GROMACS .gro file of C-alpha atoms in nm:
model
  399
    1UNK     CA    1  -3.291  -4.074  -1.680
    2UNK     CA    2  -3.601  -3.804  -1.726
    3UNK     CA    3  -3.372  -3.516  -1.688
    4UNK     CA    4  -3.502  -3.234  -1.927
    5UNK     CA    5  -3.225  -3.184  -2.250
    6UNK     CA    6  -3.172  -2.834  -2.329
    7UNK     CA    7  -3.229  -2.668  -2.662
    8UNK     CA    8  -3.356  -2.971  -2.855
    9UNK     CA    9  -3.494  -2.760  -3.095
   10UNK     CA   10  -3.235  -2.437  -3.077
   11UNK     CA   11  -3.500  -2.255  -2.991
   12UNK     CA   12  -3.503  -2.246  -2.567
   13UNK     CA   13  -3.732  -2.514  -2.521
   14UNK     CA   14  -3.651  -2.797  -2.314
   15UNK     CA   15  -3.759  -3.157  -2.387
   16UNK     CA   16  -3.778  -3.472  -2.130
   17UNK     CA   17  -3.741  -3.758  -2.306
   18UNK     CA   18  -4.032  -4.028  -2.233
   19UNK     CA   19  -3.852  -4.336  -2.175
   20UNK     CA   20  -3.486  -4.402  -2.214
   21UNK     CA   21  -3.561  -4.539  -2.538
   22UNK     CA   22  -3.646  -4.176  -2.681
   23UNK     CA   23  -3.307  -4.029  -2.521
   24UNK     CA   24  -3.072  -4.309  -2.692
   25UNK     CA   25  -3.240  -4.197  -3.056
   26UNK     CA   26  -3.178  -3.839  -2.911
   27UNK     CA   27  -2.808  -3.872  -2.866
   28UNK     CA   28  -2.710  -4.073  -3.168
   29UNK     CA   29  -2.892  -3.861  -3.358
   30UNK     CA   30  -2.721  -3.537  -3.205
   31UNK     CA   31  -2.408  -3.701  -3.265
   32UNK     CA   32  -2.507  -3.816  -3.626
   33UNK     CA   33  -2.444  -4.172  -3.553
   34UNK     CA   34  -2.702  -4.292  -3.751
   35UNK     CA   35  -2.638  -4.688  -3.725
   36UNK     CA   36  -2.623  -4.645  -3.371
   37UNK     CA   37  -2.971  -4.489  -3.403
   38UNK     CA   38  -3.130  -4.746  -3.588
   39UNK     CA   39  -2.959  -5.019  -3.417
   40UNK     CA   40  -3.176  -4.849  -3.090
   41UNK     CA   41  -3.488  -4.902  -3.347
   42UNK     CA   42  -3.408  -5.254  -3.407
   43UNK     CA   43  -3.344  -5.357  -3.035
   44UNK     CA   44  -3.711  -5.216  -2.863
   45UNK     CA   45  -4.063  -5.209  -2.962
   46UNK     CA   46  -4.203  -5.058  -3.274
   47UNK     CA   47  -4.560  -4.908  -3.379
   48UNK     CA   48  -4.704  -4.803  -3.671
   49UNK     CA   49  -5.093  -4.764  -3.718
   50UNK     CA   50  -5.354  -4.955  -3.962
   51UNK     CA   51  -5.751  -4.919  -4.013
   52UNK     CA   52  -5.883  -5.032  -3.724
   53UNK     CA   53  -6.189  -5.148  -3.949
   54UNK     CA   54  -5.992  -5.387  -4.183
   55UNK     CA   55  -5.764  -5.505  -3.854
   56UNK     CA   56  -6.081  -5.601  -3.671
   57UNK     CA   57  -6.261  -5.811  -3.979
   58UNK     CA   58  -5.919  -6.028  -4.001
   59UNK     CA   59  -5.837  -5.899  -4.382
   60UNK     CA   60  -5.526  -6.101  -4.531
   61UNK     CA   61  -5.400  -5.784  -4.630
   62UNK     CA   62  -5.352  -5.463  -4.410
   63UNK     CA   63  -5.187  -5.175  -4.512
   64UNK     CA   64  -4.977  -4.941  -4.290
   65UNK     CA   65  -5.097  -4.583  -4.335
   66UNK     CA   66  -4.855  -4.363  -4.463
   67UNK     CA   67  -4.788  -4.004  -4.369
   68UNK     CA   68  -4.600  -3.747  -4.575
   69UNK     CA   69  -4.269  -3.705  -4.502
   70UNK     CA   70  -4.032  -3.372  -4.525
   71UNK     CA   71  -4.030  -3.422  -4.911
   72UNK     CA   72  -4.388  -3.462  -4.987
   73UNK     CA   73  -4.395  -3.767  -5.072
   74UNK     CA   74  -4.571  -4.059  -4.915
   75UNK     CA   75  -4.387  -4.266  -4.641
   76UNK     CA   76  -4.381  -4.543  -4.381
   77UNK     CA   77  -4.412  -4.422  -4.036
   78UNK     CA   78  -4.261  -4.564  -3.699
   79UNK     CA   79  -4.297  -4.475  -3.341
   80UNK     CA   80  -4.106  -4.593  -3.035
   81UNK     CA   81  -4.343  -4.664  -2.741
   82UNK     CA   82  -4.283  -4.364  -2.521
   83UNK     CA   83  -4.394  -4.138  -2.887
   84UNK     CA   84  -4.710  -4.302  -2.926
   85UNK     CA   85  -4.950  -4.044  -3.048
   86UNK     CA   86  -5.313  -3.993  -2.861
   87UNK     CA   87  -5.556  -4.263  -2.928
   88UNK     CA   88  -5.740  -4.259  -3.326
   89UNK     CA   89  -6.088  -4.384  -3.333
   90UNK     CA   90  -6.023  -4.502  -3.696
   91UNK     CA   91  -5.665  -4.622  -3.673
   92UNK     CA   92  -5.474  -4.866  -3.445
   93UNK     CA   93  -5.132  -4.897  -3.315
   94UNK     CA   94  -5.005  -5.246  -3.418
   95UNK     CA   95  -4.666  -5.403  -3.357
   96UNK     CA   96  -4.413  -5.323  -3.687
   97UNK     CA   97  -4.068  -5.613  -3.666
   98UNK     CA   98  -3.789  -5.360  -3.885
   99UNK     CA   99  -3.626  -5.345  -4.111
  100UNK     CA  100  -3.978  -5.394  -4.340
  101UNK     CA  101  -4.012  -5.650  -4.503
  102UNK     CA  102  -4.022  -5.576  -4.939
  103UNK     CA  103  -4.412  -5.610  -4.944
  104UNK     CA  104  -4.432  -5.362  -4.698
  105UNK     CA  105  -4.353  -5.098  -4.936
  106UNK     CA  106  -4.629  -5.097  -5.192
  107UNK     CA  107  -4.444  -5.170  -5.454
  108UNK     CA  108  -4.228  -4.889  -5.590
  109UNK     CA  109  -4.469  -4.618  -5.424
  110UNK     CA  110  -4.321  -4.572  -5.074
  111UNK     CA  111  -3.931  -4.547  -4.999
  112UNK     CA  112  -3.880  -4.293  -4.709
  113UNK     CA  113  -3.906  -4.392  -4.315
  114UNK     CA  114  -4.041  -4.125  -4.075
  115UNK     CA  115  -3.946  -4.208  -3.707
  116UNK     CA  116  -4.137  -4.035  -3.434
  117UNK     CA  117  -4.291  -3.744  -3.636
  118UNK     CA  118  -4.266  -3.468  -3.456
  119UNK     CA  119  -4.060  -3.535  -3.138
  120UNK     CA  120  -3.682  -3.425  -3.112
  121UNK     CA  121  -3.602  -3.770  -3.074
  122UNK     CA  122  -3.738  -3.838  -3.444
  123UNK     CA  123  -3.589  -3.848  -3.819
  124UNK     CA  124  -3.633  -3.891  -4.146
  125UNK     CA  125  -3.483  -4.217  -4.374
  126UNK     CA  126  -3.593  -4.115  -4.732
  127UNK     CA  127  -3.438  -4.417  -4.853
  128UNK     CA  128  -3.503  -4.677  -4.595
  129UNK     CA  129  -3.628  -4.917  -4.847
  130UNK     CA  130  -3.299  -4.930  -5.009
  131UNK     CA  131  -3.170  -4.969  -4.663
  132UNK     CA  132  -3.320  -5.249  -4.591
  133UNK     CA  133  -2.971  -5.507  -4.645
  134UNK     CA  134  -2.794  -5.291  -4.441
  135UNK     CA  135  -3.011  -5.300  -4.136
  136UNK     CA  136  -3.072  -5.656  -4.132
  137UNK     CA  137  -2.669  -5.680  -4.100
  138UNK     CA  138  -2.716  -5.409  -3.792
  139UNK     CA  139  -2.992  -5.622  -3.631
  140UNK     CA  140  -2.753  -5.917  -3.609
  141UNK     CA  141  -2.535  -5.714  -3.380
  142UNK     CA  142  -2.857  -5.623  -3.143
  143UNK     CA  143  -2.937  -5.858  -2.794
  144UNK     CA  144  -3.253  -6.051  -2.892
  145UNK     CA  145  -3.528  -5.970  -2.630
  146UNK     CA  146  -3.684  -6.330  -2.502
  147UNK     CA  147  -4.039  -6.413  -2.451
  148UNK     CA  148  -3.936  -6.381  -2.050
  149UNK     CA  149  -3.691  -6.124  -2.072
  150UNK     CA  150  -3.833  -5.898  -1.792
  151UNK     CA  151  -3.782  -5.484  -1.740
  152UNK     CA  152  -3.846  -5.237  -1.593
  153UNK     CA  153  -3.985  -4.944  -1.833
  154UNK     CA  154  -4.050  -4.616  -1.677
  155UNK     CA  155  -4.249  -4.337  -1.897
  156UNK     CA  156  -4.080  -3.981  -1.721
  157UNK     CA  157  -4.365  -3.788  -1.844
  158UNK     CA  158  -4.638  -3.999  -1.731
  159UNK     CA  159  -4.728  -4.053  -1.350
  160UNK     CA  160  -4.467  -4.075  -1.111
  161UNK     CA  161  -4.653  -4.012  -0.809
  162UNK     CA  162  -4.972  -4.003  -0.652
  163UNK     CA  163  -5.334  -4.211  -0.621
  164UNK     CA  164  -5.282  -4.310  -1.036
  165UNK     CA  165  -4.906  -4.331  -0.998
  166UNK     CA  166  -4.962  -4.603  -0.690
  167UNK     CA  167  -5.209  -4.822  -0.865
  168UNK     CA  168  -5.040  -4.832  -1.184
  169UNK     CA  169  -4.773  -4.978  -0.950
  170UNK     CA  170  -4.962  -5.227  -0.819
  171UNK     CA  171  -4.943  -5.381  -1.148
  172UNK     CA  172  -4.588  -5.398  -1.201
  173UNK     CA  173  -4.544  -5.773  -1.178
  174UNK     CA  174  -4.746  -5.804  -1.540
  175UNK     CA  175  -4.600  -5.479  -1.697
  176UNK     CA  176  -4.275  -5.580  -1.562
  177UNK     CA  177  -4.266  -5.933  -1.744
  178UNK     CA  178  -4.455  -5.815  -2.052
  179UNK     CA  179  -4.185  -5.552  -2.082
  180UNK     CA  180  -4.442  -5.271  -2.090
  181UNK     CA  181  -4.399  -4.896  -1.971
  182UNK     CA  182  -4.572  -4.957  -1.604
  183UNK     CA  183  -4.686  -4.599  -1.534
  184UNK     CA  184  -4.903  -4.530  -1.844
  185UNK     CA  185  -5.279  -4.538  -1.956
  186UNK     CA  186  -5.197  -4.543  -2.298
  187UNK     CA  187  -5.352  -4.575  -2.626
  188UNK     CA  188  -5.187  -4.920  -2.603
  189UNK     CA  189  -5.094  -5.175  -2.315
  190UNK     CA  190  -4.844  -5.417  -2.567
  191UNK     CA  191  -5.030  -5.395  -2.905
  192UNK     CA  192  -5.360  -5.364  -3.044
  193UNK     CA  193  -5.393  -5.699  -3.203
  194UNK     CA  194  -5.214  -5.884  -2.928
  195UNK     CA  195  -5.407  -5.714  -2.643
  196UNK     CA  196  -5.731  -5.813  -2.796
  197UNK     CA  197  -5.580  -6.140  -2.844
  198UNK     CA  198  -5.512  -6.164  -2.452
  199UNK     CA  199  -5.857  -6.048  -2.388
  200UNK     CA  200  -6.004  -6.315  -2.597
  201UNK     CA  201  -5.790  -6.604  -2.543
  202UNK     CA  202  -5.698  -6.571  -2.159
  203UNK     CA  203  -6.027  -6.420  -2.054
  204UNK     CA  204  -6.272  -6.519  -2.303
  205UNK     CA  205  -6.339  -6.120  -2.330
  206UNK     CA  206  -6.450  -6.004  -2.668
  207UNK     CA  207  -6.675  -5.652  -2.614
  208UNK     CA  208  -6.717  -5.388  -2.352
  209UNK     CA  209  -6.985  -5.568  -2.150
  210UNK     CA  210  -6.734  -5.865  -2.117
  211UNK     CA  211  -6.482  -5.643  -2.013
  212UNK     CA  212  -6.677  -5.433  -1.702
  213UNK     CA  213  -6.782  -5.758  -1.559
  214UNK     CA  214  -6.444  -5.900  -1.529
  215UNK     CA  215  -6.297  -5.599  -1.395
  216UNK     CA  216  -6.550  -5.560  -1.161
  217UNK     CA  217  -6.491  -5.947  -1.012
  218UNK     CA  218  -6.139  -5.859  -1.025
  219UNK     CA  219  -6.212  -5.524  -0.789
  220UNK     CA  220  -6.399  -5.732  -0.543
  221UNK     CA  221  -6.188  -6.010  -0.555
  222UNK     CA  222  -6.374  -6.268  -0.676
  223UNK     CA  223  -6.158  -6.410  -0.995
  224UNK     CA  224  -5.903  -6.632  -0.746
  225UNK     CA  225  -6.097  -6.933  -0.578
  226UNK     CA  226  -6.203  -6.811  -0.183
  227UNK     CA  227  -6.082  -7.102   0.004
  228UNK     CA  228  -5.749  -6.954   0.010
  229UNK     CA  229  -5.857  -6.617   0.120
  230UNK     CA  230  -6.036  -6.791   0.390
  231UNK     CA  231  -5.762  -6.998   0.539
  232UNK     CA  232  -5.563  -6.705   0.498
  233UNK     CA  233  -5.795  -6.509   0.702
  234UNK     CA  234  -5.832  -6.765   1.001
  235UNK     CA  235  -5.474  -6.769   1.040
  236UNK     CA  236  -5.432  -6.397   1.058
  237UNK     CA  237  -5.701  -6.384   1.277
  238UNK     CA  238  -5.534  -6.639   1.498
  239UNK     CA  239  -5.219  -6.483   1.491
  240UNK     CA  240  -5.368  -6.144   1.593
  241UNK     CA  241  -5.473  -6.338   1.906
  242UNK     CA  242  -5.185  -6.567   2.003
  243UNK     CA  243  -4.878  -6.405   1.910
  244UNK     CA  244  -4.638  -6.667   1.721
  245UNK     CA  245  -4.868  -6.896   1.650
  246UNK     CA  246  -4.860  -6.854   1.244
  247UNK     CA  247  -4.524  -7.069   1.293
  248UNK     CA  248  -4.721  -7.356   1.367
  249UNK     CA  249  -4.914  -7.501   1.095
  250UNK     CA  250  -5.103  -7.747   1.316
  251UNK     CA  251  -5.280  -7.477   1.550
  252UNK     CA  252  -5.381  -7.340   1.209
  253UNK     CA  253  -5.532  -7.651   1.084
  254UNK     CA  254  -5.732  -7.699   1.419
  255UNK     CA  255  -5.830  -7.335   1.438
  256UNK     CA  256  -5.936  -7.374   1.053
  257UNK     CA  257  -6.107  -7.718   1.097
  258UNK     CA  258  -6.311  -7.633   1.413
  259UNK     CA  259  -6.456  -7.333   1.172
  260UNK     CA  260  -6.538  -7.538   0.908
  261UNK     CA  261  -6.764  -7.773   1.099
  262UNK     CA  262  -6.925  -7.485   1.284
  263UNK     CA  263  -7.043  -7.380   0.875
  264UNK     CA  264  -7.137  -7.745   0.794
  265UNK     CA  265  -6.863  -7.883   0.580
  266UNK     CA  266  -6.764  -8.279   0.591
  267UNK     CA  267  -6.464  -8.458   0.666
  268UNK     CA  268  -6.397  -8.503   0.243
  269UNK     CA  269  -6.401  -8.097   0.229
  270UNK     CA  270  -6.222  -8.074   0.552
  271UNK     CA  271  -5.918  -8.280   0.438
  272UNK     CA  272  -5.906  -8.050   0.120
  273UNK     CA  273  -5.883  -7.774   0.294
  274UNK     CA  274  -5.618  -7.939   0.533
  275UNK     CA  275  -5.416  -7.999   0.248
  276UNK     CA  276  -5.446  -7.662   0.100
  277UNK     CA  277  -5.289  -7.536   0.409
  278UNK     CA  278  -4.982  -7.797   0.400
  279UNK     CA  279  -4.962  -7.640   0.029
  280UNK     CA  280  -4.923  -7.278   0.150
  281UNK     CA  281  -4.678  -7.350   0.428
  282UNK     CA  282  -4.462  -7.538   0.141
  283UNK     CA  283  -4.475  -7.184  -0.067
  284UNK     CA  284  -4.411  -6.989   0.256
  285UNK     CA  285  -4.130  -7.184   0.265
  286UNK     CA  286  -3.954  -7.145  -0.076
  287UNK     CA  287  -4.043  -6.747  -0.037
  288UNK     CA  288  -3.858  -6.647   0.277
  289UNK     CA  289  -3.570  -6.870   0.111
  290UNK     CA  290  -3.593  -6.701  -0.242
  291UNK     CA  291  -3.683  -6.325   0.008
  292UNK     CA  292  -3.999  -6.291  -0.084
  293UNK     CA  293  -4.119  -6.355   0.229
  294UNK     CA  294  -3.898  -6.192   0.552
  295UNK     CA  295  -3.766  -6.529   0.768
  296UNK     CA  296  -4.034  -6.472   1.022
  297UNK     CA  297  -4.315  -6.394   0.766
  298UNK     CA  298  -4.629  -6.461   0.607
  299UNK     CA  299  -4.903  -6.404   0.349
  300UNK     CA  300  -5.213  -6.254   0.519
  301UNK     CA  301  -5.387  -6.212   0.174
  302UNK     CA  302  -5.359  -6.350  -0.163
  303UNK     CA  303  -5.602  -6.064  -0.280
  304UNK     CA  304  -5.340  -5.855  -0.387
  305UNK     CA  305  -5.339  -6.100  -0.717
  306UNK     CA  306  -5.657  -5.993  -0.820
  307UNK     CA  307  -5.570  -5.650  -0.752
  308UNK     CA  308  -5.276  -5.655  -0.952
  309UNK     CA  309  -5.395  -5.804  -1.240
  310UNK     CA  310  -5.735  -5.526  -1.252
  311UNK     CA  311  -5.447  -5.321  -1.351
  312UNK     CA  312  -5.353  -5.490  -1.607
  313UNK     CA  313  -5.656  -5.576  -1.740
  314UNK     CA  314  -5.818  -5.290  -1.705
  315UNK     CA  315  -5.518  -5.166  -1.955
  316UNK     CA  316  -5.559  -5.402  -2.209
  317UNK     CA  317  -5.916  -5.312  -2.179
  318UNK     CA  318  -5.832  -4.996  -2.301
  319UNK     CA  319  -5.605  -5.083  -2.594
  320UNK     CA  320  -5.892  -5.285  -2.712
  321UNK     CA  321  -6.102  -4.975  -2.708
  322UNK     CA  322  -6.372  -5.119  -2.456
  323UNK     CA  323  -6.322  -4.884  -2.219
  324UNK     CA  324  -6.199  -4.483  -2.229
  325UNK     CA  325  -5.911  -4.312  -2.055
  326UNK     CA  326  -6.094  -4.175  -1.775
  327UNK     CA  327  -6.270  -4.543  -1.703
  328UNK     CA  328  -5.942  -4.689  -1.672
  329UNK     CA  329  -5.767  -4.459  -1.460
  330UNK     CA  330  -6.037  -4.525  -1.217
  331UNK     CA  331  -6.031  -4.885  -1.212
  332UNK     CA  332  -5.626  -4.847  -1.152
  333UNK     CA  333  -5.691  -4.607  -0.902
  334UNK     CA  334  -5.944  -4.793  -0.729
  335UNK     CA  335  -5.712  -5.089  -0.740
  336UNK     CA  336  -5.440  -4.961  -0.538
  337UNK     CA  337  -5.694  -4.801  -0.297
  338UNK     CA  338  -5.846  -5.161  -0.225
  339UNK     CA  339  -5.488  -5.286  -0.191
  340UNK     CA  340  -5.371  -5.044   0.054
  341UNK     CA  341  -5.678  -5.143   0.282
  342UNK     CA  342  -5.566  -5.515   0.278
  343UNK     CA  343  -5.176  -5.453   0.284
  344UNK     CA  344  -4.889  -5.209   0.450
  345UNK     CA  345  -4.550  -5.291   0.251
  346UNK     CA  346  -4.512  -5.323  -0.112
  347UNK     CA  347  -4.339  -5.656  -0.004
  348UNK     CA  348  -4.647  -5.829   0.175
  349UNK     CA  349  -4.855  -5.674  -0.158
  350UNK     CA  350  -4.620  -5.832  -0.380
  351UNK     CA  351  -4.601  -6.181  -0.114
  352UNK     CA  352  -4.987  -6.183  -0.165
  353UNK     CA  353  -5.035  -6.142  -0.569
  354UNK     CA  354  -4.742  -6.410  -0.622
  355UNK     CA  355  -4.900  -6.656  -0.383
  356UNK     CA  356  -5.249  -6.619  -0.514
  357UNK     CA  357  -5.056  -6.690  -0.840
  358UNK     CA  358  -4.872  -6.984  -0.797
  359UNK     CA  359  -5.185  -7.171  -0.586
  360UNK     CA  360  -5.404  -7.068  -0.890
  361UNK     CA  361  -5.151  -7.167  -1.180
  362UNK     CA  362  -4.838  -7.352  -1.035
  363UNK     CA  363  -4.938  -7.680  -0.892
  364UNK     CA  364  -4.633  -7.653  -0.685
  365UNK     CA  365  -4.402  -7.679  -0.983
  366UNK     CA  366  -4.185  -7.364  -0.929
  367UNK     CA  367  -4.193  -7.293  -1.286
  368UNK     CA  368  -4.283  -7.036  -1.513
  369UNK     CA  369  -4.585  -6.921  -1.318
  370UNK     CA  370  -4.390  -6.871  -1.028
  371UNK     CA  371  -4.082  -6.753  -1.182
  372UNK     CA  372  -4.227  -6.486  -1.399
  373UNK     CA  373  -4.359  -6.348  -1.072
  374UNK     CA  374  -4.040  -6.373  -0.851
  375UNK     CA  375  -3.830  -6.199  -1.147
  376UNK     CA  376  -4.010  -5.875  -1.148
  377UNK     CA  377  -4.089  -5.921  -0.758
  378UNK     CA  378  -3.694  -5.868  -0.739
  379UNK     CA  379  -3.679  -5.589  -0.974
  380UNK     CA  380  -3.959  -5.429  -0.855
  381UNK     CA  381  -3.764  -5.397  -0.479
  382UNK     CA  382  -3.407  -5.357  -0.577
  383UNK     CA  383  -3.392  -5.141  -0.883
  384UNK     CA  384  -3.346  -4.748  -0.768
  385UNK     CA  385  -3.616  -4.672  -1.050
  386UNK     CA  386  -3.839  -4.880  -0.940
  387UNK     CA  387  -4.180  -4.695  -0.843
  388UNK     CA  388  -4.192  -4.917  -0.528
  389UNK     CA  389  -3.843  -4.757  -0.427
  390UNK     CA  390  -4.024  -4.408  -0.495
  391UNK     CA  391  -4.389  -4.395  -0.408
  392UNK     CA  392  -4.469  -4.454  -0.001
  393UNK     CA  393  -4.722  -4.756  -0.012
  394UNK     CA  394  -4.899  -4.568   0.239
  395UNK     CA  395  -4.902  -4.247   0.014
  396UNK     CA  396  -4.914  -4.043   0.284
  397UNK     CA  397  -4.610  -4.133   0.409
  398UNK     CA  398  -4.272  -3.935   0.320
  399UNK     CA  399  -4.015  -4.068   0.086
   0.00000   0.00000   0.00000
């Protein structure tokens, strides 16, 4: 995985492919297998570009722009997500489901394929219309990827290490699930059209101004409700000054309930907040027993949720085109920053973000909310690859 190929080109260059993705096209290609090939194509993600203009006023018709292939002529062009070109203020990378379908192909005027123009992983199908019969038989052969089918997708040329390289990281629960590369500011986060859908549907997020305030609440972690951050903080606190005492709910709930009348609230409020603490120890309880959690541990903060998710947003952000490169890179930065300050493992990180999850989403179900965090939460500790296995949390500390 990332290790350089020799020669791609014959001509002493060396070539690292970006993903795995790129090196499967690369060896069935070198071998000629060109079903095996295409059967890669059929089984991961897919891009080709459109106007942005007629994408963003909803036309019933958009066009793929073609590119001219080897011959001259006209064709359809597809790119694999590690080969995604640099960001085109006119056009926009949207999600392409192969083989295309007939209307795809204007008619009689397009026939040929290009695949990763440019790149030593790419070809040329002149007749990939005609194709079309075959492939569909190939794709039948090819493990359907699920809504929740999470991985881990590592870009070898983008940032492996480092300030950007950390926070990028500290988004890997999302990117994990969503099945994105996690260590990329890219021109794209999943797709154009679905990432503005995200922004607009889960956020309410619609223009650039939308977007800074968001990502700013999310920096300063005010998007998650603060009564969990403050019970979370009294019983730190507490355990800072009695040793042992987080494994006893009901010094907790004094400690917590004496503070709360010192600020004014009433017995109503106090109960809530009595209850809210009954609720945490009940997800402590399921996390040291699905290893979240270590047997003697606890969540200190559930900022790490907010944290984790700037990431993310601030990515989708950027496939929207409401924020540039260097804008994002400093929000992700800044995220990991922040989260070092509050945490000092990966694993109490990753303890925080799921709990302020599952008490924002989860009602105590255990269901998707909380499984689509522990899945990646386990992938992001045990896989070798995992940028959690490879970058220090404390970044100055050695690997």
């Amino acid at each position: 995985m990332g290790m350089p190929i020799n020669n791609p080109s014959g001509q002493g260059a060396t070539w690292v492919p970006p993903t795995d993705v790129e090196r499967a096209l690369f060896e069935a290609k070198s071998r000629g297998d060109w079903d095996a090939y295409v059967s890669v194509l059929l089984g991961v993600d897919t891009f080709s570009y459109k106007p942005k203009d007629r994408v963003d006023n909803r036309k019933l018709v958009v066009n793929w722009l073609p590119e001219q292939g080897p011959e001259g002529k006209e064709c359809l062009v597809v790119y694999t997500r590690g080969e995604l070109p640099q960001r085109r203020h006119d056009a926009v990378a949207c999600e392409v489901s192969l083989p295309f379908p007939p209307e795809e192909w204007w008619g009689g005027e397009l026939q040929g394929m290009l695949v990763n123009p440019g790149s030593p992983s790419g070809t040329y199908f002149p007749d990939a219309k005609r194709k079309r019969r075959h492939w569909k038989s190939l794709k039948k052969s090819v493990p359907k990827r699920g809504h929740d089918a999470d991985q881990l997708l590592t870009k070898y040329t983008g940032p492996l290490h480092g300030p950007l390289a950390h926070g990028l990281a500290c988004g890997g629960h999302l990117a994990v699930h969503n099945g994105v590369i996690w260590n990329e500011v890219g021109d794209v986060y999943s797709h154009y059209e679905g990432d503005v859908e995200t922004l607009r549907e889960s956020w309410g997020v619609t223009d650039r101004s939308g977007w800074q305030t968001q990502v700013t609440a999310l920096l300063e972690g005010r998007n998650s409700p603060v009564e969990p951050e403050f019970l979370l903080q009294v019983r730190d606190d507490l355990s800072r000054q009695y040793p042992g005492s987080h494994r006893d709910p009901s010094m907790w709930q004094q400690a917590a309930a004496g503070v709360l009348t010192q600020k004014g609230m009433g017995p109503p409020g106090i109960d809530a907040m009595m209850q809210l603490i009954a609720r945490i120890v009940r997800y402590e309880d399921r996390f040291r027993a699905d290893g979240i959690l270590p047997p003697d541990g606890y969540v200190s903060s559930a900022l790490g949720y907010d944290f984790g998710r700037a990431v993310n947003f601030a990515r989708w952000g950027l496939s929207a085109r409401f924020a540039e490169p260097y804008e994002v890179e400093q929000v992700v930065a800044k995220a990991g920053e922040l989260t070092r300050q509050v945490y000092g493992t990966w694993e109490s990180f990753s303890a925080g973000y799921i709990l302020g999850r599952v008490l924002r989403f989860d009602e105590e179900a255990f269901g998707h909310m909380y499984e689509s965090a522990l899945t990646p939460h386990r992938i992001l500790t045990q896989d070798p690859g995992s940028p959690w296995r490879n970058i220090p949390f404390a970044l100055d500390a050695p690997r």
